[in-house]
Coordinates of C-alpha atoms in Angstrom, one line a residue:
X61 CA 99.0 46.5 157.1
X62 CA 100.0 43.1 156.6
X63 CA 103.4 42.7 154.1
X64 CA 104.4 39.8 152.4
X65 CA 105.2 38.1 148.6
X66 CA 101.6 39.7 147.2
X67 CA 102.5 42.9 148.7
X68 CA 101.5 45.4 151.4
X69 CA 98.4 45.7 152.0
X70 CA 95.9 48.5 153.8
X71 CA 92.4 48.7 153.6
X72 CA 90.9 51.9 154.3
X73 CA 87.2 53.2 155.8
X74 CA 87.1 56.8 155.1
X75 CA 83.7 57.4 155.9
X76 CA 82.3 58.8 153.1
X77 CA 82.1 57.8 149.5
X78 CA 85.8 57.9 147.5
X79 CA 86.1 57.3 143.3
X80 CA 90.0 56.9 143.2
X81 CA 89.7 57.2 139.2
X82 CA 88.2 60.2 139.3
X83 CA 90.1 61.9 142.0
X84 CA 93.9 60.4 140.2
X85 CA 92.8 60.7 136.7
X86 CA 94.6 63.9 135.8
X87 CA 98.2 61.9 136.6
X88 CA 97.3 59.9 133.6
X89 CA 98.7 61.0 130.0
X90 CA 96.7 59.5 128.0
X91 CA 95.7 55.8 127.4
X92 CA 99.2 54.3 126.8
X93 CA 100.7 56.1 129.7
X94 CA 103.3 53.5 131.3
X95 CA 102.9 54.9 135.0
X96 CA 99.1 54.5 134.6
X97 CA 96.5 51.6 134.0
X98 CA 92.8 50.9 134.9
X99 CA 92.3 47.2 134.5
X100 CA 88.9 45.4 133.0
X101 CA 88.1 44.7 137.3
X102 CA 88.1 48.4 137.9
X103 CA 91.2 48.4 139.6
X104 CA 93.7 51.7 139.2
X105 CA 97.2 50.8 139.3
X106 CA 100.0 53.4 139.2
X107 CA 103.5 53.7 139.2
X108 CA 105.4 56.4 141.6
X109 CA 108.6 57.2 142.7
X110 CA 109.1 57.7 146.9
X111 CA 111.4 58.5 148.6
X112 CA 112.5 55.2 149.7
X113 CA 112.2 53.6 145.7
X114 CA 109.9 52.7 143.2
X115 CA 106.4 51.8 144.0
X116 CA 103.8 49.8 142.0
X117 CA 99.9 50.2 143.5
X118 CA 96.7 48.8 143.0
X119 CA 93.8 51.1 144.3
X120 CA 90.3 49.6 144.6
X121 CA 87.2 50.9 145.7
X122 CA 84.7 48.7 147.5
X123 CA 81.7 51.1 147.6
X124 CA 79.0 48.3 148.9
X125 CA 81.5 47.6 152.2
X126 CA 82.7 51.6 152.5
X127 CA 86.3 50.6 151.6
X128 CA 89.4 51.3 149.5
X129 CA 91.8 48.7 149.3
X130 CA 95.5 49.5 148.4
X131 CA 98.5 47.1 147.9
X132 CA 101.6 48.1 146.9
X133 CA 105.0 46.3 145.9
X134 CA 108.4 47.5 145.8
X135 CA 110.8 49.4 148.1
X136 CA 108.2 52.3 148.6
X137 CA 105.4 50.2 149.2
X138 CA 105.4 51.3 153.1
X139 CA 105.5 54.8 152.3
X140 CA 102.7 55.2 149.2
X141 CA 100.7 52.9 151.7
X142 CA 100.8 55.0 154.5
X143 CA 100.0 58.1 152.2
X144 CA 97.0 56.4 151.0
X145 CA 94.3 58.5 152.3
X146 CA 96.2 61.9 151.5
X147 CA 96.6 60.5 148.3
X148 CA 93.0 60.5 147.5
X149 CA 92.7 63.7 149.0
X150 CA 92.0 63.2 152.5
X151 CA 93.1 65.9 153.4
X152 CA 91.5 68.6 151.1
X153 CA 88.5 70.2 152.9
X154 CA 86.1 71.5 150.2
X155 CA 83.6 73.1 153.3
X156 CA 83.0 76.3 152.0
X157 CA 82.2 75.7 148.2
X158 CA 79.4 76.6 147.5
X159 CA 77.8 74.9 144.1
X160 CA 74.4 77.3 143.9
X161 CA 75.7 80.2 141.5
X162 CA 77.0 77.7 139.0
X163 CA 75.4 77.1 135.9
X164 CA 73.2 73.9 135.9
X165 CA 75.6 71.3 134.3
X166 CA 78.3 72.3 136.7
X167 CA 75.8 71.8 139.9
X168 CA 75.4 68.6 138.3
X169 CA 78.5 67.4 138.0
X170 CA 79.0 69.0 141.8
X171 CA 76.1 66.5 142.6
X172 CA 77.5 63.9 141.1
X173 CA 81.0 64.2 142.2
X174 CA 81.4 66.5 145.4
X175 CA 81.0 63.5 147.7
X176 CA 83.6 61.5 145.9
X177 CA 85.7 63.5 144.4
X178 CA 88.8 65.5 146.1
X179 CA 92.3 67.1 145.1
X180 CA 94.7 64.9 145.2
X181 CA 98.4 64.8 146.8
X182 CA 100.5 62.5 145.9
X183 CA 103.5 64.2 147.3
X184 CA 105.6 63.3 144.5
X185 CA 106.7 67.0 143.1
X186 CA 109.4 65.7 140.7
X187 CA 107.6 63.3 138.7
X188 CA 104.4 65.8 138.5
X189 CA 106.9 68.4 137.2
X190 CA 108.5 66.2 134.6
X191 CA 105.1 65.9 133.0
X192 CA 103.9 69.3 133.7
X193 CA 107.5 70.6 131.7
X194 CA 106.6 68.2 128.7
X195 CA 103.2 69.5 128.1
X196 CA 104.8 73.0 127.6
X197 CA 103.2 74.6 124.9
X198 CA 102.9 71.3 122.7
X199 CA 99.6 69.4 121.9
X200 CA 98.9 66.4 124.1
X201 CA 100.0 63.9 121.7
X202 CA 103.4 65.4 122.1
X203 CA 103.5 65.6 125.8
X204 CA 102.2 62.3 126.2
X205 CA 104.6 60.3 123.4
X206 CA 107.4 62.2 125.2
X207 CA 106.6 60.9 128.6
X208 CA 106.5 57.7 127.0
X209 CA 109.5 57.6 125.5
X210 CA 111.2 58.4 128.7
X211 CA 109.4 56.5 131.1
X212 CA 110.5 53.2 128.5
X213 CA 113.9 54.1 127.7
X214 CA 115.1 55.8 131.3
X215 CA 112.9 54.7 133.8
X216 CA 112.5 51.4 135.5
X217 CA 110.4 48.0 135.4
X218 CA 107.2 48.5 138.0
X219 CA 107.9 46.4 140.7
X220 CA 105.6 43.6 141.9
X221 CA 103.1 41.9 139.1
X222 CA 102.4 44.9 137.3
X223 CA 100.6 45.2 134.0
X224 CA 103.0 44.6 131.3
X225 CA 104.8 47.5 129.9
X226 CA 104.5 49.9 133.2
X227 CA 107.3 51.7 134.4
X228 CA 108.8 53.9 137.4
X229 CA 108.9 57.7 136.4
X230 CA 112.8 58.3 135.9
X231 CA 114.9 59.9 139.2
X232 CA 116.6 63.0 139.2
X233 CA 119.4 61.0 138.3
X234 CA 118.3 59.2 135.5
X235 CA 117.0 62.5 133.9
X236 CA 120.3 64.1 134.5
X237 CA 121.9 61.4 132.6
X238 CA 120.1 61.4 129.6
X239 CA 122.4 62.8 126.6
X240 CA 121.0 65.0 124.4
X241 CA 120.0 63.1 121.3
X242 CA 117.5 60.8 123.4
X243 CA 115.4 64.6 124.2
X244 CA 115.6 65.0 120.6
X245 CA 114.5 61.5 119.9
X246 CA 111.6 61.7 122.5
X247 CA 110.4 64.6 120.7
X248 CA 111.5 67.6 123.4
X249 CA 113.2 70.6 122.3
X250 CA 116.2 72.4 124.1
X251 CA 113.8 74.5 126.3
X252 CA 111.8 71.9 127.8
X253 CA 114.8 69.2 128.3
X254 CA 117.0 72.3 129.9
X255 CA 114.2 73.0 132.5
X256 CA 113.6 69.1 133.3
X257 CA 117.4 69.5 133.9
X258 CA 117.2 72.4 136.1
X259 CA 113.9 70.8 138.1
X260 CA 116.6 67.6 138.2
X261 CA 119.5 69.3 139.7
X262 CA 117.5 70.6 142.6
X263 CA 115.2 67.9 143.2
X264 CA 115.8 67.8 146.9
X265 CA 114.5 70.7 147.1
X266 CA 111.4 70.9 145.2
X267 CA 110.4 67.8 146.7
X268 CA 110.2 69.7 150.1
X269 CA 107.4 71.5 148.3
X270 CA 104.8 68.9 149.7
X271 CA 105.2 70.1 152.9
X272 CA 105.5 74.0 152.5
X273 CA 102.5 76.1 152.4
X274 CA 100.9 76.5 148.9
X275 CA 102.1 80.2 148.4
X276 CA 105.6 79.5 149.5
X277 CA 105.4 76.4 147.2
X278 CA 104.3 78.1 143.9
X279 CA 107.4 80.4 145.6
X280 CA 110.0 77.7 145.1
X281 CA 108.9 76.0 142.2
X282 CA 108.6 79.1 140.1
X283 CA 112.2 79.9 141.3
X284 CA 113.3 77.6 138.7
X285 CA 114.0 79.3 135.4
X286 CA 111.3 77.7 132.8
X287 CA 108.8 76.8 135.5
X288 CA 106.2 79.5 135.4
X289 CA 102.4 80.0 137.0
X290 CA 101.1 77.1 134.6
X291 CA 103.5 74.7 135.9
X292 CA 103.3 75.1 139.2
X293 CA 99.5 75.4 139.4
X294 CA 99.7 71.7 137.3
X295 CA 102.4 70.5 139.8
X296 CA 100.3 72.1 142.7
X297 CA 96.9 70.3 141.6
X298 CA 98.5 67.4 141.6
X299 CA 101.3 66.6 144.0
X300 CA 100.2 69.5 146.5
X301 CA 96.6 68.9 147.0
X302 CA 95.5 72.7 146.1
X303 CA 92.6 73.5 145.9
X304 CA 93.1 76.7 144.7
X305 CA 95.5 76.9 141.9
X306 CA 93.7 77.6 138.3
X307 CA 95.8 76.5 135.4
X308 CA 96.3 80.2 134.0
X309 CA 98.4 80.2 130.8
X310 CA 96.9 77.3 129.2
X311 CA 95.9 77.9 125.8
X312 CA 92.3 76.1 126.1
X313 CA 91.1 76.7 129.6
X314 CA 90.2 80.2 129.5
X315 CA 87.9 79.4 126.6
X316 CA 86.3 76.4 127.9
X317 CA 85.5 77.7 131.5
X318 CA 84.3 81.6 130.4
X319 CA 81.8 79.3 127.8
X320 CA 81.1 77.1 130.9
X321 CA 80.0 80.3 133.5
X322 CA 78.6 82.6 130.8
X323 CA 77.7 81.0 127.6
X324 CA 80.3 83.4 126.0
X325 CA 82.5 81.9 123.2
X326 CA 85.7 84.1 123.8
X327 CA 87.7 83.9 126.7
X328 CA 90.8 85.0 128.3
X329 CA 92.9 84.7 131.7
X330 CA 91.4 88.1 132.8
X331 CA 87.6 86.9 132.1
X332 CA 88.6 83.5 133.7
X333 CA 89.7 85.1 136.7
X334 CA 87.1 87.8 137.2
X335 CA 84.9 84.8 137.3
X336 CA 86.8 82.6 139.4
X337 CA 87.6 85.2 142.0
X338 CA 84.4 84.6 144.5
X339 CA 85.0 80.9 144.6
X340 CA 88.5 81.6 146.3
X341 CA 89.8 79.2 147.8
X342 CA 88.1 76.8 145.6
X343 CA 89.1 77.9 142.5
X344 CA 90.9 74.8 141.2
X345 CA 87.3 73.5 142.1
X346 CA 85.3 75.1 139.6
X347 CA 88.1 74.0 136.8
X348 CA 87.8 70.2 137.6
X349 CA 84.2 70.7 138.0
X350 CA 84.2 71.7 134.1
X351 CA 86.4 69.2 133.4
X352 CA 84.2 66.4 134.9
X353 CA 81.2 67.9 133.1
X354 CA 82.8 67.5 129.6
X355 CA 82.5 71.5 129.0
X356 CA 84.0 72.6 125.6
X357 CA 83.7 75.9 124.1
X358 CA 82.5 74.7 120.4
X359 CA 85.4 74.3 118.4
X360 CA 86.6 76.8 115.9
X361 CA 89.0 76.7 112.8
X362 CA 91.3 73.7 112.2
X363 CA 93.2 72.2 115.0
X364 CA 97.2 72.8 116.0
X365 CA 99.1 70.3 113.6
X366 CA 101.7 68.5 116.5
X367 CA 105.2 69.1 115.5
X368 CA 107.8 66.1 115.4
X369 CA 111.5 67.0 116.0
X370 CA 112.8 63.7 116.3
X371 CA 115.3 62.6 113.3
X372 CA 114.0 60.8 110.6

């Protein structure tokens, strides 16, 4: 791993085929997100906070030469380069799935992705929670203009040659810092700033998630008043590399994956997890799976009209 002015460097042959956008694409919020980019050469670059500072990366596949070339700038770059291959989910095991009993566009996405695709861990609970908290019962365009608005005004400059305009996820720190008006400005109400504040004041600790088995995980994170099951399976798909944890609570999901299985145009968390139960402990599986196939219960009635909080 040679390190230098253009950054540390590691090339890696996992022996089988890896699509890094489609693997870290749920860490992006949305196309203006300032930790995330995909540049016109296919690269992914990505912004993360380690534990030994900010990190910038640039992830590229090589698929003719079996490769995946990272570099990375910044204080962290030794650290998010030796977690490369967990990153990209290295080390989730999906023997065991078994594709057969799903309807036919989900075996096809499972064809088309299954090689490539795997859960991620990025290891980085904090920053995962942070947008997880914002997305709390708000549209996206919320969530995402919120973690915008933070990133910009309380996080830092990417290091390293960047894209312009990315940024380093805040640190506990910086979040604890930030007065009052600037949640009100960034669109996030008392409830959602007060349990980014709690997540903040026991980072440490949640951090140690990464390395805690996934029940006693979801344990600790859900300790945490405002952090429920929907946050912690969003945290745990994410920085935790489960496999298993099915985003229950969320107000579209149910919907979308009982349509996916059955056809049926109602669904609930009950349904969902009737259907989900023999896929155990690939359930988190089956939800990316219908993700990937671009599986929407047909829409009905007019959509939620985003709220805006922030002073005129």
């Amino acid at each position: 791993m040679p390190s230098d002015d253009l950054g540390v460097t590691r090339v890696w042959r996992p022996g089988r085929p890896v699509d890094p956008v489609t693997i870290l694409g749920p860490l992006a919020r949305g196309r203006a997100d300032p930790a995330y980019r995909l540049d016109p050469g296919g690269a992914l670059w990505r912004t993360t906070r380690t534990p030994e500072g900010p990190a910038t990366v640039r992830i590229t596949a090589r698929p003719a030469e079996g490769t995946v070339e990272q570099v990375a700038w910044g204080p962290g770059a030794a650290w998010a380069t030796d977690r490369l291959p967990i990153t990209l989910g290295d080390g989730d095991d999906p023997a065991g799935f078994v594709a057969d009993a799903l309807p036919p566009v989900l075996r096809e996405a499972w064809r088309r992705h299954g090689r490539s695709w795997r859960v991620p861990a990025t290891g980085r609970v904090l920053e995962a929670l942070l947008a997880a908290v914002l997305e709390q019962k708000v549209t996206g365009r919320e969530s995402r203009r919120a973690w915008r608005y933070l990133l910009v005004r309380h996080g830092e400059r990417a290091p390293g040659p960047a894209p312009d305009g990315m940024r380093v996820p805040p640190s506990a720190s910086a979040l604890r810092r930030v007065p009052s008006w600037e949640w009100h400005r960034a669109g996030v109400e008392g409830v959602r700033s007060q349990t980014v504040l709690r997540c903040a004041a026991v980072a440490d600790r949640l951090e140690e998630c990464a390395d805690l088995p996934s029940d006693a995980a979801r344990a600790r994170l859900t300790s945490v008043p405002g952090v429920g099951p929907w946050t912690a399976a969003e945290v745990a798909q994410r920085a935790l590399g489960d496999a298993d944890a099915v985003s229950f609570g969320d107000f579209h999901l149910a919907h979308h994956l009982v349509y996916a299985l059955t056809g049926e145009t109602d669904g609930d968390d009950e349904r969902m997890a009737a259907l989900l139960a023999p896929y155990a402990p690939h359930r988190y599986r089956v939800q990316r799976l219908v993700e990937l196939a671009g599986v929407q219960r047909p829409a009905r009635g007019p959509r939620i009209t985003p709220r805006d909080i922030r002073p005129l």
